[in-house]
Coordinates of C-alpha atoms in Angstrom, one line a residue:
M22 CA 174.7 177.4 158.5
P23 CA 176.3 181.1 157.1
S24 CA 178.5 180.6 154.2
N25 CA 181.9 182.1 154.2
L26 CA 181.9 182.4 149.7
K27 CA 181.5 184.9 147.9
R28 CA 179.5 185.4 144.8
P29 CA 181.4 184.8 141.5
F30 CA 178.7 188.4 140.3
D31 CA 176.9 191.0 141.9
H32 CA 173.4 190.7 142.3
Q33 CA 171.0 192.2 139.9
P34 CA 167.4 192.3 141.3
L35 CA 165.0 191.5 139.0
H36 CA 162.3 194.4 138.1
C37 CA 158.8 194.9 136.5
S38 CA 159.7 195.0 132.2
A39 CA 157.3 194.0 129.3
E40 CA 158.8 190.1 129.6
H41 CA 156.4 190.3 133.0
H42 CA 154.0 191.1 131.2
L43 CA 153.9 189.7 128.0
W44 CA 155.1 186.3 128.8
H45 CA 152.1 183.9 128.8
H46 CA 151.5 185.8 125.7
G47 CA 154.4 183.7 124.4
A48 CA 153.3 185.0 120.2
A49 CA 152.6 188.6 121.4
L50 CA 156.3 188.3 123.1
A51 CA 158.2 187.4 120.7
I52 CA 156.8 189.7 118.2
Y53 CA 156.9 192.9 120.6
S54 CA 161.4 192.2 121.1
K55 CA 161.2 191.6 117.2
A56 CA 159.7 195.3 116.6
G57 CA 161.7 196.7 119.2
A58 CA 165.0 195.7 117.7
L59 CA 164.0 196.8 114.0
T60 CA 162.9 200.1 115.4
V61 CA 166.1 201.1 117.5
P62 CA 167.2 204.0 115.8
K63 CA 171.0 203.9 113.9
K64 CA 172.3 207.1 115.6
E65 CA 172.0 208.0 118.9
G66 CA 169.4 211.2 119.8
E67 CA 167.3 209.7 116.6
P68 CA 163.4 209.3 117.2
R69 CA 162.7 206.0 117.2
K70 CA 161.8 204.5 114.2
H71 CA 158.5 202.9 112.9
F72 CA 157.6 198.9 112.9
Y73 CA 155.9 197.7 109.5
C74 CA 155.5 193.9 109.0
T75 CA 152.1 192.0 107.4
Q76 CA 151.1 189.7 109.1
P77 CA 151.8 186.9 107.1
T78 CA 154.9 188.3 107.0
L79 CA 155.4 188.0 111.0
A80 CA 154.0 184.4 111.3
K81 CA 156.5 183.0 107.5
F82 CA 159.6 184.5 110.5
L83 CA 157.7 182.9 113.6
G84 CA 157.0 179.4 111.6
G85 CA 153.9 179.4 113.0
H86 CA 150.1 180.3 111.5
T87 CA 148.7 183.5 110.3
N88 CA 146.4 183.7 112.6
T89 CA 148.6 183.9 115.8
A90 CA 150.3 186.8 114.8
H91 CA 147.2 188.4 113.6
N92 CA 145.5 187.4 117.3
A93 CA 149.2 188.5 119.0
M94 CA 149.4 191.8 117.4
N95 CA 145.7 192.7 118.2
F96 CA 146.8 191.6 121.6
L97 CA 149.7 194.6 121.6
R98 CA 147.7 196.7 120.1
K99 CA 144.5 196.5 122.0
N100 CA 146.9 197.1 125.4
G101 CA 148.8 199.8 124.0
W102 CA 152.7 198.0 123.2
L103 CA 151.9 199.1 119.6
V104 CA 150.0 202.7 118.8
P105 CA 149.2 203.2 115.2
A106 CA 151.7 205.4 113.9
G107 CA 149.0 206.6 111.0
Q108 CA 150.1 204.6 108.3
E109 CA 149.0 201.0 107.8
D110 CA 150.4 198.3 109.7
H111 CA 153.1 200.8 110.5
Y112 CA 153.4 201.3 114.3
N113 CA 155.1 203.1 117.5
W114 CA 156.9 200.5 119.3
V115 CA 155.9 201.6 122.8
N116 CA 159.4 200.8 125.8
H117 CA 157.9 199.3 129.5
A118 CA 158.9 202.5 130.8
D119 CA 156.4 204.2 128.6
W120 CA 153.8 201.9 128.8
A121 CA 153.7 201.8 133.0
R122 CA 152.6 205.3 133.2
A123 CA 150.0 204.7 131.1
H124 CA 149.2 201.8 132.7
E125 CA 149.4 202.3 136.3
G126 CA 149.1 200.0 138.8
K127 CA 149.8 197.0 136.7
C128 CA 153.4 196.7 136.7
I129 CA 154.4 194.8 140.5
E130 CA 156.3 197.0 142.6
R131 CA 158.0 194.6 144.4
K132 CA 162.1 193.3 143.5
I133 CA 161.9 189.7 143.1
V134 CA 165.2 188.4 144.0
P135 CA 166.0 185.6 142.0
A136 CA 166.9 183.1 144.6
E137 CA 163.5 184.2 146.2
A138 CA 161.6 183.3 142.8
A139 CA 162.1 179.5 143.3

C-alpha cells in the first residue's frame, strides 16, 4: 500500500567510510576517530598535525588495557590508517578517500539505503 506521507528529512544514502572498515575493531576505530579529531588544523589551509599519543595514555583515556591500545595501533599502522611521521609515536592520520585510493577494491561500491540495510 503506497504511503502519501512525506519523509521528515531528505534521504542520504550510506557511503563507504572509515567506519565501514573499522567497526569490527572497536579500539582501532576509537583511536582512529580521536586521532582524526586531534589533528584537524586550527586554520583553513594549514596542514593536518601529526597524531602523537603513547599507548599507555590511549589505554587510560579509552578505559582499556595497554595491550588493547598496542594491538589497535598495530592494526591501524599495518592497514595504512596511521602512517609513521618520522618521529617515534608520531603518525599522519589518513582520511578515507586517500586510504581508498591506496587500497583499491576494498570499499563497498553500492549505495546502501538505510531502509534496505535492515
